[in-house]
XYZ file of C-alpha atoms in Angstrom:
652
model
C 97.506 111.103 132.262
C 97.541 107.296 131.564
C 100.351 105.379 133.508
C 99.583 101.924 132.919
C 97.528 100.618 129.780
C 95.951 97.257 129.117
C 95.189 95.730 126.076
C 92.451 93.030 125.822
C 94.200 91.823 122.820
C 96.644 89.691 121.473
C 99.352 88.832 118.761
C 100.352 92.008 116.121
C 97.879 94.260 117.375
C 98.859 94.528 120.699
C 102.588 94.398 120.218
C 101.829 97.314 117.877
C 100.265 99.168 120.699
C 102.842 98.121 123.111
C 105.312 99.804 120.652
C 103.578 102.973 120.746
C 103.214 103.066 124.588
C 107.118 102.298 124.851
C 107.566 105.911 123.023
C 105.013 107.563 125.185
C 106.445 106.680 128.940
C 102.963 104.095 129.671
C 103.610 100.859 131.202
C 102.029 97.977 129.605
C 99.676 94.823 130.724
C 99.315 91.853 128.584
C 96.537 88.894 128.685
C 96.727 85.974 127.735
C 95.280 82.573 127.603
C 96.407 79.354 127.638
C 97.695 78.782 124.400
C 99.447 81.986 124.570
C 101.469 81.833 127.230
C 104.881 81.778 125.124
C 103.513 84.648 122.555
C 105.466 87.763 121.711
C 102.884 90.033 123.553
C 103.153 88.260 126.322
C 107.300 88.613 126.219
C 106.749 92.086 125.437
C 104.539 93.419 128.211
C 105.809 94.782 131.536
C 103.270 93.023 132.742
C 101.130 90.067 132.024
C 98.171 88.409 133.485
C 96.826 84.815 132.342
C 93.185 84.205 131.267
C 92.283 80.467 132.221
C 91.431 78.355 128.899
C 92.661 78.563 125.495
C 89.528 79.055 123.685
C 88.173 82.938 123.154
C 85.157 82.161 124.702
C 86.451 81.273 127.889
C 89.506 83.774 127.879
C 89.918 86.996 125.613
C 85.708 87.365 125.235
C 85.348 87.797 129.016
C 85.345 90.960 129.763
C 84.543 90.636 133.060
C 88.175 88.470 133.414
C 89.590 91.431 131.469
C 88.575 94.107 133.934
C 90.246 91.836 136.494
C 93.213 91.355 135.098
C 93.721 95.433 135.024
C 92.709 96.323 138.308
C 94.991 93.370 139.535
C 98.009 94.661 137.832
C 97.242 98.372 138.383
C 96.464 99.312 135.171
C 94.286 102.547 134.928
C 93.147 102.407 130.956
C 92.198 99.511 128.737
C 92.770 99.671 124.869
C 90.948 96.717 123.092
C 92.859 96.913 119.742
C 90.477 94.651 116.906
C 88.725 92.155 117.118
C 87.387 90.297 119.999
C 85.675 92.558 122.393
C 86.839 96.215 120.876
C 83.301 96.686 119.597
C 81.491 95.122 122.313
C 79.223 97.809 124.066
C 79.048 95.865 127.426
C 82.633 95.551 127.598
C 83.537 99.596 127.388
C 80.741 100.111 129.533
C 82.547 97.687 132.305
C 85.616 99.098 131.632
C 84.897 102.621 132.746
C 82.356 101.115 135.283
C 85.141 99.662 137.148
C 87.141 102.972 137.347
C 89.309 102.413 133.938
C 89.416 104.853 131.117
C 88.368 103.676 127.767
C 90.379 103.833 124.798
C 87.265 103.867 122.500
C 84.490 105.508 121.335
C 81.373 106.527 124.015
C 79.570 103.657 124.673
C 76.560 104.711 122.871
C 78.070 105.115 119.171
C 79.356 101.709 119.881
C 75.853 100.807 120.010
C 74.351 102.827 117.703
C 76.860 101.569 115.167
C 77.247 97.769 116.499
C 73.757 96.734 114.390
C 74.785 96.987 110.709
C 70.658 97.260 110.491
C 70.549 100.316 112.987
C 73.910 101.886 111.320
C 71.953 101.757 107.842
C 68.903 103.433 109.343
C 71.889 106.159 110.980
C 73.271 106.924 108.125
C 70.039 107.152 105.777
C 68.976 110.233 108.324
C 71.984 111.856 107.888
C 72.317 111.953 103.996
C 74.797 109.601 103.789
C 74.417 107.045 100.507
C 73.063 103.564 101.473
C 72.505 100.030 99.555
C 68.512 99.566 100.402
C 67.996 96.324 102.604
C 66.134 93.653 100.823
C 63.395 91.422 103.254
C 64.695 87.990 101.973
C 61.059 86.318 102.706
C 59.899 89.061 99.630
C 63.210 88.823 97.505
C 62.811 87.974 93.802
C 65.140 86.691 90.936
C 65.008 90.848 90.102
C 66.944 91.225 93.321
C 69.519 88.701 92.600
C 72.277 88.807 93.422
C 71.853 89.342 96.926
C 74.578 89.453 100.036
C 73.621 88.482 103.190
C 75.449 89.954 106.221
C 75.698 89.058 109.733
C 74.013 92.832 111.809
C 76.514 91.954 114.753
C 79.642 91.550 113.077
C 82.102 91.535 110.078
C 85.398 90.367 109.452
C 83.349 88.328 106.827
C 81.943 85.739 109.018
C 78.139 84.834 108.624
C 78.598 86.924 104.794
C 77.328 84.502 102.026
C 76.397 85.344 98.428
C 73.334 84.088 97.104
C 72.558 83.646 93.079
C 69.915 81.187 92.974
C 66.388 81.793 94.868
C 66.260 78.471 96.016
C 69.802 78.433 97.874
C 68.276 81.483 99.896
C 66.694 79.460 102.569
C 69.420 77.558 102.811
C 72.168 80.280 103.597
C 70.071 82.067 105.487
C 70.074 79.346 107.820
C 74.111 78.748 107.635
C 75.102 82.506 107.900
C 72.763 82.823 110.914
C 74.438 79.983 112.384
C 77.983 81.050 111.738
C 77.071 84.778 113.284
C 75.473 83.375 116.266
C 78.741 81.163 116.679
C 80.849 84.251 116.417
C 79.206 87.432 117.385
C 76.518 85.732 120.146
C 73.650 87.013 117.917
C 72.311 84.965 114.769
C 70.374 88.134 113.155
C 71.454 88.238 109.584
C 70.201 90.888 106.791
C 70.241 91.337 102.875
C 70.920 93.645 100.435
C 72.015 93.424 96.812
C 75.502 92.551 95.791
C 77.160 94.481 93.757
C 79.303 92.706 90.897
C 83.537 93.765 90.907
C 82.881 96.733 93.183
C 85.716 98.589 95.235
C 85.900 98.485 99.178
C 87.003 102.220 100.014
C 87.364 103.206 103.487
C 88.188 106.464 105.230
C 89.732 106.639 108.759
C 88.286 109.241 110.870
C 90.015 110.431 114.745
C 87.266 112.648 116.432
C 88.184 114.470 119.970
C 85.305 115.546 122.758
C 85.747 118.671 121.444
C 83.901 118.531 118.409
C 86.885 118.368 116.176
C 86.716 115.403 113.199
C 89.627 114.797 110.884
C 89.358 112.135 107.579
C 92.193 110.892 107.214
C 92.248 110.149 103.642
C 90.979 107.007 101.877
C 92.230 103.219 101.791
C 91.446 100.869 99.335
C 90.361 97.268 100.621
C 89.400 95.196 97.494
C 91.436 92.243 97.498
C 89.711 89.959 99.636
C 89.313 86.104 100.462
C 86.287 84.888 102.123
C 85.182 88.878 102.055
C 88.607 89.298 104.774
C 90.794 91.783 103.619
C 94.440 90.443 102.149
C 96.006 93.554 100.495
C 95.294 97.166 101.264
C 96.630 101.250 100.256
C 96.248 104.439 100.798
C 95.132 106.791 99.366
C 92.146 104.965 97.235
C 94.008 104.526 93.460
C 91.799 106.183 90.475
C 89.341 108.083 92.168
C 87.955 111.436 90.729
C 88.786 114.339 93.235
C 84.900 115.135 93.488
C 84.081 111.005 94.443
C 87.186 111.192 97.197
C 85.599 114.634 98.791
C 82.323 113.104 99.061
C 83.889 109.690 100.648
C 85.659 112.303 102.867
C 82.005 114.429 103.713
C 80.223 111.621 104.315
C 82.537 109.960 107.243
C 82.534 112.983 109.067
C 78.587 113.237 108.881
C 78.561 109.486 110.076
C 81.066 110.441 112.994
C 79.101 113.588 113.818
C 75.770 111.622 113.471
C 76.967 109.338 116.897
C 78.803 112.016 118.645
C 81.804 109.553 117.596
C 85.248 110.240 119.617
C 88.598 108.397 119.085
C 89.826 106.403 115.992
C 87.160 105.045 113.516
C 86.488 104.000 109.907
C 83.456 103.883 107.591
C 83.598 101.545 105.272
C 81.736 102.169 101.260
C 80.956 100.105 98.447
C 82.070 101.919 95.387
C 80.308 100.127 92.420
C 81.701 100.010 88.450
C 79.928 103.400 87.615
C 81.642 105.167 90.437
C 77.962 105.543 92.528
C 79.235 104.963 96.635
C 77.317 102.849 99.320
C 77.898 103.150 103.150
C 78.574 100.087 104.269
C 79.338 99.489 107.977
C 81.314 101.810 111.052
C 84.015 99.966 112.568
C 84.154 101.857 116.038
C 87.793 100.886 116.667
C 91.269 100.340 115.096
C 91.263 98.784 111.947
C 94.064 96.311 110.824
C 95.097 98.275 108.033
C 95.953 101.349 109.703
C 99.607 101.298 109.217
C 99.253 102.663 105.712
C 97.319 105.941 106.773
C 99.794 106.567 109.645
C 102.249 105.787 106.510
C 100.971 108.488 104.082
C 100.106 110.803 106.787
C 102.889 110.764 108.979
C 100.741 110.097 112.206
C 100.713 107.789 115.261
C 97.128 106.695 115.202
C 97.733 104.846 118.433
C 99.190 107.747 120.103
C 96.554 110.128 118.847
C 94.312 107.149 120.198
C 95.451 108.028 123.781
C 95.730 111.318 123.902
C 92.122 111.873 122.939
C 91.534 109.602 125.322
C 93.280 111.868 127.790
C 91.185 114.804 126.535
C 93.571 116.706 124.356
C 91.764 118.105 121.321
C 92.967 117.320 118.294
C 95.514 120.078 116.806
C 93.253 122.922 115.719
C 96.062 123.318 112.214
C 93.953 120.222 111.275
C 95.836 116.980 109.603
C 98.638 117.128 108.070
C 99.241 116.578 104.428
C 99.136 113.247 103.014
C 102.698 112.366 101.210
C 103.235 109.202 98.895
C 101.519 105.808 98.914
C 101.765 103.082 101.302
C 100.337 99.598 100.555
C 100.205 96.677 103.237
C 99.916 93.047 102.700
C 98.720 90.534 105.331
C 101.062 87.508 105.750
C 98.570 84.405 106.391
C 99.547 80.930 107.413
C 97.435 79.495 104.942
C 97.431 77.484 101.522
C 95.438 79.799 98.643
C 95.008 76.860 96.408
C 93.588 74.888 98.867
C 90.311 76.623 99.583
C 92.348 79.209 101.539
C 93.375 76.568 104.631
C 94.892 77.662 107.289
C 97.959 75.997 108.773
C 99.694 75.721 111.898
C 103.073 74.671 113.408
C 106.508 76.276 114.245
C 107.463 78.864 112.638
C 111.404 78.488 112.564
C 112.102 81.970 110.349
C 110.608 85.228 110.016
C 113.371 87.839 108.166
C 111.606 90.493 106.097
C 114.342 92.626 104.940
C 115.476 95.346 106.918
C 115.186 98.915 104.585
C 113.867 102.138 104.147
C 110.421 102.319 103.426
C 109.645 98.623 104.860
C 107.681 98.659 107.771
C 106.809 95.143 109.953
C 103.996 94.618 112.339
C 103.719 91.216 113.534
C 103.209 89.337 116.841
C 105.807 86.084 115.885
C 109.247 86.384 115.588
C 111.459 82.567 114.599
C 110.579 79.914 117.325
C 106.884 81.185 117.985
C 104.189 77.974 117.102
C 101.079 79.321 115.094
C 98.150 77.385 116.671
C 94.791 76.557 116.133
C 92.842 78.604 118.227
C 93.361 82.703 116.290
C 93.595 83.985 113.096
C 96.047 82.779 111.129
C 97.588 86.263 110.688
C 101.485 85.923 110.830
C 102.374 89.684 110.143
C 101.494 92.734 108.079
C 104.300 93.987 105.318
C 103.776 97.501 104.793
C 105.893 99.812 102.328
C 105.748 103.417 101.686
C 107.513 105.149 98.733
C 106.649 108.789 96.546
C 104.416 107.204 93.809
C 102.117 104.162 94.141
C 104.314 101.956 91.451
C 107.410 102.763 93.348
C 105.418 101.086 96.470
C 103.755 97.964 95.097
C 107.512 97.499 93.751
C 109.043 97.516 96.861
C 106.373 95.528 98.771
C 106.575 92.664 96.231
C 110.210 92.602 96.328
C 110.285 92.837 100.266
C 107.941 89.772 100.264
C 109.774 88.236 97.010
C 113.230 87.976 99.666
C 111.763 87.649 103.090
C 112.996 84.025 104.923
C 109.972 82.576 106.290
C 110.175 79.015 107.298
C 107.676 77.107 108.775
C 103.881 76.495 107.709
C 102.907 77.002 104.309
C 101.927 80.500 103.799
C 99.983 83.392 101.262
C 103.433 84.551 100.706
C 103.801 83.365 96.721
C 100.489 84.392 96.381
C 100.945 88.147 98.070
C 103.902 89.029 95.358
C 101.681 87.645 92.271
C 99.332 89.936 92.963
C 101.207 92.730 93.972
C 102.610 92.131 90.245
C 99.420 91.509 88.617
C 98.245 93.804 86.033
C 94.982 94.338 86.949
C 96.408 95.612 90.364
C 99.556 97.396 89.414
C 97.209 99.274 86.976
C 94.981 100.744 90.049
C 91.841 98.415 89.103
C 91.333 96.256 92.494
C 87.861 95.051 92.639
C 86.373 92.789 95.165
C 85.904 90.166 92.574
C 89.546 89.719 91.967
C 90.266 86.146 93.375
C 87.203 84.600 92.407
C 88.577 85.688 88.807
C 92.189 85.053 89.265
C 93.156 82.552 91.899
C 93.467 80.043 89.712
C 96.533 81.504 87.723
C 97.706 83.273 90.835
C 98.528 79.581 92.936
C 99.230 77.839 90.018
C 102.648 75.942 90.361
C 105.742 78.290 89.680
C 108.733 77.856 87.121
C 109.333 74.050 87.287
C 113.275 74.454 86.434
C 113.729 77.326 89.052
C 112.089 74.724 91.039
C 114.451 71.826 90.142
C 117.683 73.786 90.266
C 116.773 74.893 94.027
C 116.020 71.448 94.790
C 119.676 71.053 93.148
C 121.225 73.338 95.632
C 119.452 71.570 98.627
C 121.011 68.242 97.860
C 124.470 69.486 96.942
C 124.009 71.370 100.511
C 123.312 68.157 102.203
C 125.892 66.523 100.304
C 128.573 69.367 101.840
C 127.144 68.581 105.166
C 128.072 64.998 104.628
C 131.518 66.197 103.720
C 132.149 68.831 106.922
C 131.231 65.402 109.348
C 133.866 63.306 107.308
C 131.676 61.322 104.902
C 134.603 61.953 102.059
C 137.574 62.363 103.785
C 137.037 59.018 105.007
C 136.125 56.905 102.032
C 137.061 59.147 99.069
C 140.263 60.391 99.030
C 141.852 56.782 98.746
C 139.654 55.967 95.548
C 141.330 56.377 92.380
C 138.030 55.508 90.689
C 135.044 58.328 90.394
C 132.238 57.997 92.832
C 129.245 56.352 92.092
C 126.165 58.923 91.537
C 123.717 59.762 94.779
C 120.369 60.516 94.463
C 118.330 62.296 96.696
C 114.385 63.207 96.693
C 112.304 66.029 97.315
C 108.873 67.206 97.356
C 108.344 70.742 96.663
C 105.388 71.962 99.132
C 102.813 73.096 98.812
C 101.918 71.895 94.914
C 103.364 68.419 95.458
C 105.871 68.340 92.420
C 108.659 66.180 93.274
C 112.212 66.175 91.998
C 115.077 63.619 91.779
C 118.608 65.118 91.926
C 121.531 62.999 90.993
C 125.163 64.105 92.300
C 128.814 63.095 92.226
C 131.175 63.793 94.814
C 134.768 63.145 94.018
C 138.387 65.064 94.798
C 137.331 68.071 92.638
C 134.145 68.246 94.668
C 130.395 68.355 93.889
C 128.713 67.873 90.774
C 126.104 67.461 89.118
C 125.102 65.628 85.613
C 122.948 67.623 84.617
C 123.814 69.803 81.209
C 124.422 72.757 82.140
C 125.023 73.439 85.410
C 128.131 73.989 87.108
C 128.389 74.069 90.725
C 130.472 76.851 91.702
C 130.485 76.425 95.229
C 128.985 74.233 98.234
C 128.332 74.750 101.777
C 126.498 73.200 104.186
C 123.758 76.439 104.332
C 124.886 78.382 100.633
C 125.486 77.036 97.278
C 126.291 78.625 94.214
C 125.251 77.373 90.364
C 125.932 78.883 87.572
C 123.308 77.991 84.394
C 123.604 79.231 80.942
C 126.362 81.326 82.131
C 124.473 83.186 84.878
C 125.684 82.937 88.307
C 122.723 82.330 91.362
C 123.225 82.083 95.290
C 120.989 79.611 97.115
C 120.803 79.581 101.091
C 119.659 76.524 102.721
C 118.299 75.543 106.096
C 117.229 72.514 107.113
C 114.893 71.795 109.907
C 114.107 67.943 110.379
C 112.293 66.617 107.187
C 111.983 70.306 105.043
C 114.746 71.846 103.422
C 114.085 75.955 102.544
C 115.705 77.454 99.741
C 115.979 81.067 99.528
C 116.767 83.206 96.572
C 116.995 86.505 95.116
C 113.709 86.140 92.808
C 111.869 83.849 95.325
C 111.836 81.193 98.083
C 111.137 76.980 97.934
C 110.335 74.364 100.652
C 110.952 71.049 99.971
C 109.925 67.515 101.821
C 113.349 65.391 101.798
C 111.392 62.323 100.757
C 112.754 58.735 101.856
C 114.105 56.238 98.855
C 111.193 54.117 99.787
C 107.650 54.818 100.353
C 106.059 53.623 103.952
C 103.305 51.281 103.902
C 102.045 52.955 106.605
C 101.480 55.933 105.088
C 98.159 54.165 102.743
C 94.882 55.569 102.949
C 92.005 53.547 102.327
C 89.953 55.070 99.580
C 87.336 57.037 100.360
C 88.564 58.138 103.849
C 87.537 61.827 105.061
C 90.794 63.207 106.522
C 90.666 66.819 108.463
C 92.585 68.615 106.383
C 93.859 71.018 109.189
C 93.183 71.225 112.923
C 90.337 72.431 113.911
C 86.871 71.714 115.787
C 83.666 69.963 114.281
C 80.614 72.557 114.593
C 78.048 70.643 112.568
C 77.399 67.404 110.167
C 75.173 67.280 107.812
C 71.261 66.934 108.278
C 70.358 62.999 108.835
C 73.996 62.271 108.109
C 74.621 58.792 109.797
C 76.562 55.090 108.448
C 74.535 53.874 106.129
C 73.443 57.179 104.413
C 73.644 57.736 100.319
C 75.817 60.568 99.819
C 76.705 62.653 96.570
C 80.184 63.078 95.227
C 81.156 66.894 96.482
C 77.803 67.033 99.517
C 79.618 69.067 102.325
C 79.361 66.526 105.234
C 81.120 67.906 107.860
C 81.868 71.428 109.070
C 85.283 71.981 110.749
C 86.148 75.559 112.133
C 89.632 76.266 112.787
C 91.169 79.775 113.121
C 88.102 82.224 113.029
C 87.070 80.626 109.723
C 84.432 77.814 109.007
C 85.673 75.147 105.859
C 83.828 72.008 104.443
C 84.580 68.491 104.210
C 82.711 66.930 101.252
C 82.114 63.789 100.182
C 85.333 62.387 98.125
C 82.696 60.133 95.223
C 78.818 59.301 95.468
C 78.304 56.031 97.815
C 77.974 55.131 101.127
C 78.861 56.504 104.128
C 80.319 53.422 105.900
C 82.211 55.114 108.899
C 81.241 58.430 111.134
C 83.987 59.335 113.161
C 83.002 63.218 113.826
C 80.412 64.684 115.960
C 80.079 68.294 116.875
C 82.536 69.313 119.391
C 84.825 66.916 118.567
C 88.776 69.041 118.184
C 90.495 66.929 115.746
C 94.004 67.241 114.326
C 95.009 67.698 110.916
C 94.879 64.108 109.105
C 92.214 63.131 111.480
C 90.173 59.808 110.135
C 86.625 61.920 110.208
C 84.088 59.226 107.638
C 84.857 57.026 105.082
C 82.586 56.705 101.843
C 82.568 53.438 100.013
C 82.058 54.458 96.446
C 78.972 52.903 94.395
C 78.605 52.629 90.505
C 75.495 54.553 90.532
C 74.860 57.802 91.751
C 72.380 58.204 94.970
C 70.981 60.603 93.313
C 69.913 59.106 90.156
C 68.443 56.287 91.944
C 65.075 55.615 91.426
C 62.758 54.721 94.575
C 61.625 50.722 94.252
């Protein structure tokens, strides 16, 4: 039996399996890198060993460092969780090569599976329902529109969509780039994209002794950047016959590799209901919480005792009860181009109640940096009926306290609420159709009266350290009005309260509201005869408002502005922290650039973003070069705008 386990992860997914292990009697082993050194997995762990280097190259993609690290601390298993190496053939061969058992699949379905191009050619020999592959060289405008993939990954990097024939060349060359970048291998294929499909998965747990359970179905549609944001179980609105076939046709993929251990096969399920295999993840996925939800299971735990070479109870699974649907809690900003942020984050309360589930690797005090996936936590809740769960999720999310970096938060509970989703029609296409509406700014007078309560909550702190007691209990006159400022973050609105505070307390001018109480941290307001609670904390220059219906962050803004704080026009700031991987071709001072030409590529937190060219000019400053880490607000170019556009110059 395992004594001591290892996981060659980090963050949520390895405090999850750290959680598991706690129940089972297995000491744990942590690694971490540099930047890590603080993290929650790392606090967790009976035992931790440090990787050299903050980057993943240089610290949780080295196997061979891995392997160290658990015959160092006397491990005897290693479980890679997702992501990083937990697909990587090589690694699981190491692994057991160095006397460790693997908490995986046999080295050779890895492989088998690890080429999406292979996989495809797999699954067409065993009957199971493909998308044919499309040789880009001999694609057409017939083929259009056509999605290419890179073969040695997913998690959506080196995926582009292509409309036009003549971008093809193009993003073929920038998808192989971003999959050599992350996977080691540039090999990129295409096939045709199907318009507003659904992403349906089914998990599948396989033991050496030829037993293979599906575990239901999980829908995966919603989707930034082709990375899953919101996902359920079971699959909403599919016919009984489609959901038997899904079901068939994972356990012919699993049998097809001699599979073993926890896996899921991913399908396209287009408008007319017609399925497409898609990929094999041979490991955990990160949405597993909402099968082991449904089904009552302990994936992890089933994980290692398969491992262990139980077989898998011959009653087969057990019944699936209710729905469960999980969100994923990014520190990001949706409406700008999805960016992810960084920084402390002071707060992280989701509330405490049946049917809410938290899997996360912060807790308040943790720093989000730039080096992983911006994934704060997953928010899972589990009810009888699929309304009764996207109800509860929403709410969860609506009264959660999390204070720090900006994050998908607002944007999780719209479209929990939205009707296309609460009516079971998730499609992959769903962003690029709503995003707009979904980030745009909330309620501007729920906004104003929070901003209300966060200067009558400074104003009470004034008055706990003496501010009135000293000065205005002697004046028979009433105070004059204060003002204060804030900035509501992240759609920039700002708001100016005015206040009075005299020997019956706070007020405030405005018609109609009333302030019932004041505290330094909690204010009350009643409006139009309705009575709210506010809770305030301040941290430096941000004041966070939470309420029953929703949460605000606010910049306390100075009374004057800072000179210093000028940009010149046309500067090219990084808009987050990150690393320059490429510029564009020829770009150099002196070059005629178009307004909106991506100049500069910046990849920060597992994702690649664009810097583009603010008006059409000159480029009068480079500051960037690949390689270059920059932080957020960086000076990167500056582009001195012209009156005519390069483009429409004519040659002399």
């Amino acid at each position: 039996m395992i004594k001591s386990l290892l996981v060659a992860n980090r963050g949520e997914i390895a405090c999850r399996i750290f959680r598991t292990c706690r129940a089972l009697g297995i000491a744990t082993v942590a690694v971490y890198s540099d930047a890590d050194a603080g993290a929650l997995h790392v606090r967790e762990a009976d035992t931790a060993v440090r990787l050299p280097g903050a980057a993943p190259a240089d610290t949780y993609l080295r196997g061979d460092l891995v392997v160290a690290a658990a015959l160092a601390a006397g491990a005897d298993a290693v479980h890679p969780g997702y992501g990083f190496l937990s697909e990587n053939a090589d690694f699981a061969a190491a692994v057991q090569d160095a006397g460790l058992r693997w908490i995986g699949p046999p080295v050779k379905a890895i492989e088998l599976m690890a080429s999406k191009t292979r996989a495809k050619e797999l699954m067409a020999a065993a009957g199971v329902p493909l998308l044919a592959p499309v040789d880009p060289a001999a694609a057409t405008a017939e083929d259009l529109p056509l999605l290419l993939k890179a073969a040695a990954g997913g998690g959506g990097r080196g995926m582009r969509i292509v409309r036009d024939l003549g971008d093809l060349p193009g993003e073929l060359t920038a998808a192989g780039a971003e999959a050599l970048s992350a996977f080691g291998d540039g090999e990129v294929f295409a096939e045709p994209y199907v318009e507003r499909g659904r992403h349906v998965e089914v998990q599948v747990m396989a033991d050496e002794h030829g037993g293979v359970w599906a575990l239901g179905t999980r829908d995966c549609s919603l989707q930034r950047r082709h990375q899953k944001v919101i996902e359920e179980a079971p699959a909403p609105v599919l016919p009984d016959e489609l959901r038997e076939r899904l079901h068939e046709a994972a356990v012919a993929a699993a049998r097809a590799v001699g599979y073993r251990g926890a896996g899921t096969v991913e399908f396209l399920v287009a408008p007319g209901g017609r399925p497409y295999f898609l990929e094999m993840n041979t490991r955990l996925q990160v949405e597993h919480p909402v099968t082991e939800e449904v089904f009552g299971l302990d994936l992890v735990a089933l994980q290692l005792r398969i491992a262990e070479g139980e077989p898998l109870p011959a009653a087969g699974p057990p019944s699936p009860v209710g729905h469960a649907v999980e969100a994923r809690l990014y520190a990001e900003d949706p409406a700008r181009d999805w960016q992810p942020q960084t920084g402390a984050l002071l707060s992280l309360r989701v509330p405490d109640e049946p049917g809410v589930r938290l899997d996360t690797g912060y807790t308040g005090g943790d720093t989000i940096g730039v080096h992983y996936d911006p994934l704060i936590a997953k928010v899972i809740a589990r009810a009888p009926t699929r309304a009764e769960a996207v109800r509860l999720l929403a709410r969860a999310l609506e009264r959660a306290r999390i204070h720090g970096p900006v994050t998908n938060r607002d944007l999780l509970v719209r479209s929990l609420r939205h009707p296309d989703f609460v009516g079971g029609r998730p499609d992959t296409g769903f962003y690029d159709g709503h995003l707009a509406a979904l980030t745009a700014p909330g309620d501007g007078a729920a906004a104003r009266l929070a901003a209300t309560a966060a200067a009558l909550a400074e104003a009470a702190r004034g008055v706990a350290a003496g501010g009135v007691a000293r000065f205005g209990a002697w004046r028979n006159l009433p105070s004059r009005p204060q003002a204060r400022r804030y900035r509501s973050e992240p759609d920039g609105s700002e708001h100016e309260i005015t206040y009075r505070s005299g020997r019956a307390g706070l007020s405030v001018p405005d018609d109609g509201v009333r302030v019932v109480a004041a505290a330094p941290d909690r204010v009350t307001l009643e409006t139009d005869g309705v009575t709210r609670t506010f809770h305030v904390t301040v941290h430096d220059t941000r004041a966070y408002v939470d309420t029953a219906s929703g949460a605000y962050t606010f910049t306390v803004l100075p009374r004057f502005t800072d000179p210093a704080d000028r940009t010149e026009p046309g500067s090219l700031l990084a808009p987050m922290p990150g690393t320059v991987v490429r510029l564009a071709d020829g770009l150099a001072e002196g070059a005629a650039v178009t307004a909106g030409q991506p100049l500069i590529w910046l990849e920060a937190m597992k994702m690649e973003h664009r810097v583009l060219a603010p008006a059409s000019g000159t480029l009068t400053a480079l500051h960037a070069a690949p390689g270059l880490q920059v932080e957020v607000g960086a000076l990167l170019a500056v582009v001195t705008e012209s009156s005519t556009d390069p483009s429409e110059e004519q040659p002399a």
